[in-house]
Coordinates of N, CA, C and O in Angstrom, one line a residue:
M1 N -59.9 -12.3 2.2 CA -60.5 -13.6 1.7 C -59.7 -15.1 2.1 O -60.3 -16.0 2.3
L2 N -58.4 -14.7 2.0 CA -57.5 -15.8 2.6 C -57.9 -16.0 4.1 O -57.7 -17.3 4.6
R3 N -58.5 -15.4 4.9 CA -58.4 -15.5 6.3 C -59.7 -16.7 6.5 O -59.6 -17.2 7.4
F4 N -60.9 -16.3 5.6 CA -61.6 -17.6 5.7 C -61.2 -18.8 5.2 O -61.8 -20.0 5.6
L5 N -60.0 -18.8 4.1 CA -59.8 -20.4 4.0 C -58.8 -20.7 5.0 O -58.8 -21.9 5.0
F6 N -58.3 -20.2 5.9 CA -57.5 -20.6 7.0 C -58.4 -20.6 8.6 O -57.7 -20.4 9.2
G7 N -59.6 -20.9 8.5 CA -60.0 -20.8 9.8 C -61.0 -19.9 10.3 O -61.1 -19.7 11.5
F8 N -61.1 -18.6 9.8 CA -61.4 -17.7 10.1 C -63.1 -17.5 10.8 O -63.9 -18.1 9.9
K9 N -63.5 -17.3 11.8 CA -64.5 -17.2 12.2 C -65.2 -15.9 12.7 O -64.7 -15.3 13.3
W10 N -66.3 -15.6 11.5 CA -67.0 -14.4 11.4 C -67.4 -14.0 13.1 O -67.2 -12.7 13.4
Q11 N -67.7 -15.1 14.0 CA -68.2 -14.8 15.2 C -67.1 -14.5 16.4 O -67.5 -13.5 17.2
E12 N -66.0 -14.3 15.8 CA -64.9 -13.8 16.3 C -64.4 -12.3 16.0 O -63.4 -11.6 16.4
S13 N -65.0 -12.1 14.7 CA -64.8 -10.9 14.0 C -65.5 -9.5 14.8 O -66.9 -9.6 14.5
K14 N -64.8 -8.5 15.4 CA -65.6 -7.3 15.9 C -66.4 -6.8 14.7 O -67.5 -6.2 14.9
A15 N -65.9 -6.8 13.6 CA -66.8 -5.8 12.5 C -67.9 -6.5 11.9 O -68.9 -6.3 11.9
H16 N -67.6 -8.1 12.0 CA -69.0 -8.9 12.0 C -70.0 -8.6 12.9 O -71.4 -8.6 12.4
L17 N -69.6 -8.5 13.9 CA -70.6 -8.5 15.0 C -71.1 -7.2 15.1 O -72.4 -7.2 15.4
L18 N -70.5 -6.5 14.9 CA -70.8 -4.7 14.8 C -72.0 -4.8 13.9 O -72.8 -4.3 13.9
L19 N -71.9 -5.3 12.3 CA -72.7 -5.4 11.3 C -73.9 -6.2 11.5 O -74.7 -5.5 11.7
L20 N -73.8 -7.3 12.4 CA -75.1 -8.0 12.7 C -75.7 -7.1 13.8 O -77.1 -7.3 13.7
S21 N -74.9 -6.4 14.8 CA -75.8 -5.7 15.9 C -76.6 -4.6 15.1 O -77.6 -4.2 15.8
K22 N -76.1 -4.1 13.8 CA -77.3 -3.2 13.4 C -78.5 -3.6 12.7 O -79.4 -2.9 12.9
F23 N -78.7 -4.8 12.9 CA -80.1 -5.2 12.8 C -80.8 -5.6 14.0 O -81.8 -6.4 13.9
L24 N -80.4 -5.1 15.1 CA -81.3 -5.2 16.0 C -82.6 -4.7 15.8 O -83.8 -4.9 16.3
Y25 N -82.5 -3.4 15.3 CA -83.8 -2.7 14.7 C -83.9 -3.3 13.2 O -82.9 -3.3 12.6
P26 N -85.1 -2.9 12.7 CA -85.4 -3.6 11.2 C -84.4 -2.9 10.2 O -84.3 -1.5 10.3
H27 N -83.9 -3.3 9.5 CA -82.9 -2.6 7.9 C -83.1 -3.6 7.2 O -83.5 -4.9 7.1
T28 N -82.8 -3.1 5.7 CA -82.6 -3.8 4.7 C -81.3 -3.9 4.2 O -80.2 -3.4 4.8
I29 N -81.0 -5.2 3.4 CA -79.7 -5.3 3.0 C -79.0 -4.1 2.4 O -77.7 -3.8 2.8
E30 N -79.7 -3.3 1.5 CA -79.3 -2.6 0.8 C -78.9 -1.2 1.5 O -78.1 -0.3 1.4
D31 N -79.3 -1.2 3.0 CA -78.9 -0.2 4.1 C -77.2 -0.4 4.3 O -76.6 0.9 4.3
Y32 N -76.7 -1.3 3.9 CA -75.5 -1.5 4.5 C -74.5 -2.1 3.0 O -73.5 -2.2 2.9
A33 N -75.5 -2.4 1.9 CA -74.7 -3.2 1.2 C -73.7 -2.6 0.4 O -72.5 -3.0 -0.4
N34 N -73.7 -1.5 0.1 CA -72.9 -0.7 -0.9 C -71.8 0.2 -0.2 O -71.1 1.3 -0.9
A35 N -71.8 0.3 1.2 CA -71.1 0.7 1.9 C -69.4 0.2 1.7 O -69.3 -0.7 2.4
D36 N -68.6 1.2 1.3 CA -67.2 0.6 1.1 C -66.4 0.3 2.3 O -65.6 -0.6 2.4
Y37 N -66.8 1.1 3.0 CA -66.0 0.8 4.7 C -66.4 -0.3 5.0 O -65.7 -0.9 5.6
W38 N -67.5 -0.7 5.0 CA -67.6 -2.2 5.9 C -66.7 -3.3 5.2 O -66.4 -4.2 5.5
K39 N -66.8 -3.3 3.7 CA -66.0 -4.1 2.8 C -64.7 -4.2 3.4 O -64.1 -5.3 3.5
H40 N -64.0 -3.2 3.7 CA -62.9 -2.6 3.9 C -62.5 -3.3 5.5 O -61.7 -4.3 5.8
V41 N -63.5 -3.0 6.2 CA -63.4 -3.6 7.6 C -63.6 -5.4 7.7 O -63.0 -5.9 8.7
L42 N -64.5 -5.7 7.0 CA -65.2 -7.2 7.0 C -64.3 -7.8 6.2 O -63.9 -9.3 6.7
G43 N -63.5 -7.6 5.4 CA -62.8 -8.2 4.5 C -63.5 -9.1 3.3 O -63.1 -10.1 2.7
E44 N -64.7 -8.8 3.3 CA -65.8 -9.4 2.2 C -66.9 -8.2 2.2 O -67.0 -7.3 2.9
T45 N -67.6 -8.4 1.5 CA -68.8 -7.6 0.9 C -69.9 -7.7 2.0 O -70.1 -8.8 2.6
P46 N -70.3 -6.8 2.3 CA -71.4 -6.7 3.5 C -72.6 -7.7 2.8 O -73.3 -8.5 4.0
S47 N -73.1 -7.8 1.8 CA -74.3 -8.5 1.4 C -73.7 -10.0 1.5 O -74.5 -10.9 2.2
K48 N -72.3 -10.5 1.2 CA -72.0 -11.8 1.5 C -72.2 -11.9 3.2 O -72.9 -13.2 3.4
A49 N -71.6 -11.2 4.1 CA -71.7 -11.4 5.5 C -73.2 -11.5 5.9 O -73.9 -12.3 6.5
I50 N -74.0 -10.4 5.5 CA -75.5 -10.7 6.0 C -76.3 -11.8 5.5 O -76.9 -12.4 6.1
N51 N -75.9 -12.2 4.2 CA -76.4 -13.5 3.6 C -75.9 -15.0 4.2 O -76.8 -15.6 4.7
R52 N -74.7 -14.8 5.0 CA -74.3 -15.8 5.9 C -74.9 -15.7 7.2 O -75.8 -16.5 8.0
F53 N -75.3 -14.5 7.7 CA -76.0 -14.4 8.8 C -77.7 -15.0 8.5 O -78.1 -15.5 9.6
L54 N -78.1 -14.8 7.3 CA -79.3 -15.3 7.0 C -79.0 -16.9 7.2 O -80.3 -17.4 7.7
D55 N -78.4 -17.3 6.5 CA -78.0 -19.0 6.3 C -77.9 -19.4 7.7 O -78.4 -20.5 7.7
E56 N -77.6 -18.9 8.4 CA -77.2 -19.4 9.8 C -78.1 -19.2 10.7 O -77.9 -19.7 12.2
G57 N -79.3 -18.3 10.3 CA -80.3 -18.0 11.3 C -80.0 -16.8 12.2 O -80.7 -16.8 13.2
M58 N -78.8 -16.3 12.2 CA -78.8 -14.8 13.0 C -79.7 -13.7 12.5 O -79.9 -12.9 13.5
L59 N -80.2 -13.8 11.5 CA -81.0 -12.7 10.8 C -82.0 -13.4 10.3 O -82.2 -14.5 9.8
K60 N -83.5 -12.8 10.4 CA -84.6 -13.4 9.9 C -85.1 -12.2 9.1 O -85.2 -11.0 9.2
R61 N -86.4 -12.4 8.1 CA -86.9 -11.6 7.5 C -88.1 -11.0 8.3 O -88.6 -12.1 9.0
T62 N -88.7 -10.0 8.5 CA -89.5 -9.3 9.2 C -90.9 -9.9 8.7 O -91.1 -10.1 7.5
D63 N -92.1 -9.6 9.7 CA -93.3 -10.0 9.1 C -94.1 -8.4 8.9 O -93.2 -7.5 8.6
I64 N -95.2 -8.5 8.3 CA -95.7 -7.4 7.8 C -95.9 -6.0 8.7 O -95.3 -4.9 8.4
A65 N -96.0 -6.3 9.7 CA -96.3 -5.2 11.2 C -94.7 -4.7 11.1 O -94.8 -3.6 11.2
K66 N -93.7 -5.6 11.1 CA -92.3 -4.7 11.1 C -92.0 -4.3 9.9 O -91.2 -3.0 10.0
S67 N -92.6 -4.6 8.9 CA -92.1 -4.1 7.6 C -92.7 -2.6 7.6 O -92.4 -1.5 6.9
L68 N -94.3 -2.7 7.9 CA -94.9 -1.6 8.0 C -94.2 -0.2 9.0 O -94.2 0.8 8.7
E69 N -93.8 -0.8 9.9 CA -93.1 0.1 10.9 C -91.9 0.5 10.4 O -91.7 1.7 10.8
Y70 N -91.1 -0.4 9.8 CA -89.9 0.4 9.2 C -90.3 1.2 8.0 O -89.7 2.2 7.8
K71 N -91.3 1.0 7.5 CA -91.4 1.8 6.0 C -92.3 3.0 6.3 O -91.9 4.2 5.4
Y72 N -93.1 3.1 7.1 CA -94.2 4.1 7.5 C -94.1 4.9 8.6 O -93.8 4.5 9.8
K73 N -94.3 6.4 8.5 CA -94.1 7.2 9.8 C -96.0 6.9 10.1 O -96.6 6.7 9.5
V74 N -95.9 7.6 11.5 CA -97.1 7.5 12.1 C -98.1 8.3 11.2 O -99.3 8.0 10.9
S75 N -97.8 9.3 10.6 CA -98.7 10.3 9.8 C -99.3 9.8 8.5 O -100.2 9.6 8.1
D76 N -97.8 8.9 8.1 CA -98.6 8.1 6.8 C -99.6 7.2 7.3 O -100.7 6.5 6.4
L77 N -99.3 6.2 7.9 CA -100.5 5.1 8.7 C -101.6 5.6 9.2 O -102.6 5.3 8.6
K78 N -101.7 7.0 9.9 CA -102.9 7.8 10.0 C -103.8 8.1 8.9 O -104.9 8.0 8.4
K79 N -103.1 8.6 7.8 CA -103.6 8.9 6.1 C -104.2 7.7 5.7 O -105.4 7.5 5.2
M80 N -103.6 6.2 5.8 CA -104.0 5.2 5.4 C -105.2 4.8 6.4 O -106.5 4.3 5.6
L81 N -105.2 4.9 7.3 CA -106.4 4.8 8.5 C -107.8 5.5 7.8 O -109.0 5.2 7.8
K82 N -107.4 6.7 7.7 CA -108.5 7.7 7.2 C -109.0 7.0 6.0 O -110.2 7.4 5.9
E83 N -108.1 6.8 5.1 CA -108.8 6.5 3.6 C -109.7 5.2 4.0 O -110.3 5.0 3.1
R84 N -109.5 4.4 5.0 CA -110.3 3.3 5.2 C -111.3 3.5 6.5 O -112.2 2.6 6.7
N85 N -111.6 4.7 6.6 CA -112.9 5.2 7.7 C -112.5 4.4 9.0 O -113.3 4.2 9.5
L86 N -111.1 4.4 9.2 CA -110.9 3.8 10.5 C -110.4 4.6 11.4 O -110.1 6.0 11.2
P87 N -110.4 4.6 12.9 CA -109.9 5.3 14.0 C -108.5 5.4 13.6 O -107.9 4.5 13.3
V88 N -108.0 6.9 14.0 CA -106.8 7.0 14.1 C -106.0 7.2 15.3 O -104.9 8.0 15.4
S89 N -106.7 7.1 16.4 CA -106.0 7.0 17.8 C -105.0 5.8 18.0 O -105.1 4.7 17.1
G90 N -104.1 6.3 19.1 CA -103.3 5.2 19.4 C -102.1 5.2 19.0 O -101.6 6.1 18.2
D91 N -101.0 4.3 19.6 CA -99.5 4.5 19.1 C -99.3 3.6 17.9 O -100.1 3.5 17.2
K92 N -98.1 3.8 17.2 CA -97.6 3.4 15.9 C -97.9 1.7 15.7 O -98.7 1.6 14.8
S93 N -97.8 1.2 16.9 CA -98.1 -0.4 17.0 C -99.7 -0.8 16.9 O -100.0 -1.6 16.0
D94 N -100.5 0.1 17.2 CA -102.0 0.2 17.3 C -102.4 0.4 15.9 O -103.4 -0.3 15.5
L95 N -101.8 1.6 15.3 CA -102.1 1.6 14.1 C -101.9 0.6 13.0 O -102.8 0.3 12.0
I96 N -100.8 0.2 13.3 CA -100.4 -1.0 12.4 C -101.2 -2.2 12.6 O -101.7 -2.7 11.3
S97 N -101.7 -2.4 13.6 CA -102.3 -3.5 13.8 C -103.9 -3.7 13.5 O -104.5 -4.6 12.8
R98 N -104.2 -2.2 13.4 CA -105.7 -2.1 12.8 C -105.6 -2.1 11.5 O -106.5 -2.8 11.0
L99 N -104.7 -1.6 10.7 CA -104.6 -1.5 9.6 C -104.5 -3.4 9.0 O -105.2 -3.5 7.9
I100 N -103.7 -4.0 9.4 CA -103.3 -5.3 9.0 C -104.4 -6.0 9.5 O -105.1 -7.1 8.6
E101 N -105.6 -5.9 10.6 CA -106.7 -6.7 11.0 C -107.7 -6.4 10.1 O -108.5 -7.2 9.6
T102 N -107.7 -5.1 9.3 CA -109.1 -4.7 8.3 C -108.5 -4.9 7.0 O -109.4 -5.3 6.1
D103 N -107.4 -5.1 6.6 CA -106.8 -5.1 5.4 C -105.6 -5.8 5.3 O -104.5 -5.4 4.9
P104 N -105.4 -6.9 5.5 CA -104.3 -7.9 5.7 C -103.9 -7.8 3.9 O -102.3 -7.8 4.0
S105 N -104.3 -8.1 3.3 CA -103.8 -8.6 1.9 C -103.2 -7.2 1.3 O -102.3 -7.1 0.5
G106 N -104.0 -6.1 1.7 CA -103.6 -4.7 1.0 C -102.4 -4.2 1.7 O -101.3 -4.0 1.2
M107 N -102.2 -4.4 3.2 CA -100.8 -4.2 3.9 C -99.9 -5.2 3.3 O -98.5 -4.6 3.1
E108 N -100.1 -6.5 3.0 CA -99.5 -7.3 2.5 C -98.4 -6.9 1.1 O -97.3 -6.8 1.1
K109 N -99.4 -6.2 0.4 CA -99.0 -5.8 -0.7 C -98.2 -4.5 -0.9 O -97.3 -4.2 -1.8
T110 N -98.7 -3.8 0.2 CA -97.9 -2.6 0.4 C -96.3 -2.6 0.8 O -95.4 -1.8 0.2
V111 N -96.1 -3.8 1.4 CA -94.7 -4.0 1.9 C -93.9 -5.0 1.0 O -93.2 -5.6 1.0
S112 N -94.6 -5.6 0.0 CA -94.2 -6.6 -0.8 C -93.0 -5.8 -1.5 O -93.0 -4.7 -1.9
G113 N -92.2 -6.6 -1.9 CA -90.7 -6.4 -2.6 C -89.8 -5.7 -1.4 O -88.5 -5.5 -1.8
L114 N -90.1 -5.5 -0.1 CA -89.1 -4.8 0.9 C -88.6 -6.0 1.6 O -89.1 -7.3 1.8
N115 N -87.3 -5.9 1.5 CA -86.6 -7.1 2.4 C -86.2 -6.9 3.5 O -84.9 -6.4 3.6
I116 N -86.7 -6.6 4.2 CA -86.3 -6.1 5.6 C -85.9 -7.3 6.7 O -86.6 -8.5 6.8
L117 N -84.9 -7.0 7.4 CA -84.4 -8.0 8.1 C -84.3 -7.5 9.6 O -83.9 -6.3 10.0
I118 N -84.0 -8.4 10.6 CA -84.0 -8.3 11.9 C -83.1 -9.4 12.4 O -83.3 -10.5 12.0

């Protein structure tokens, strides 16, 4: 805590940069927030560091497509497509695009409440 009062810059902290690098792929704050080892190496809670990353524009909340990608497996997406009588061919991004194009509000509702960051 004292190091922040005396000019500590998180950008120079290997621990902070490592935590930030975990978000190269979508994750939730909860994926890291309760890990005691992060608190120990960061000198602050992971939640506080992640919120600072958000405030400074280093992280952002994902769109519907990335949230669906994070939350669902291909088999889950194909099941949703079948329920809508839509083709199930293609890779994961094709499946997600098809679902969003045909049911944008349903897909938004499906991932509402998820706080996925990248």
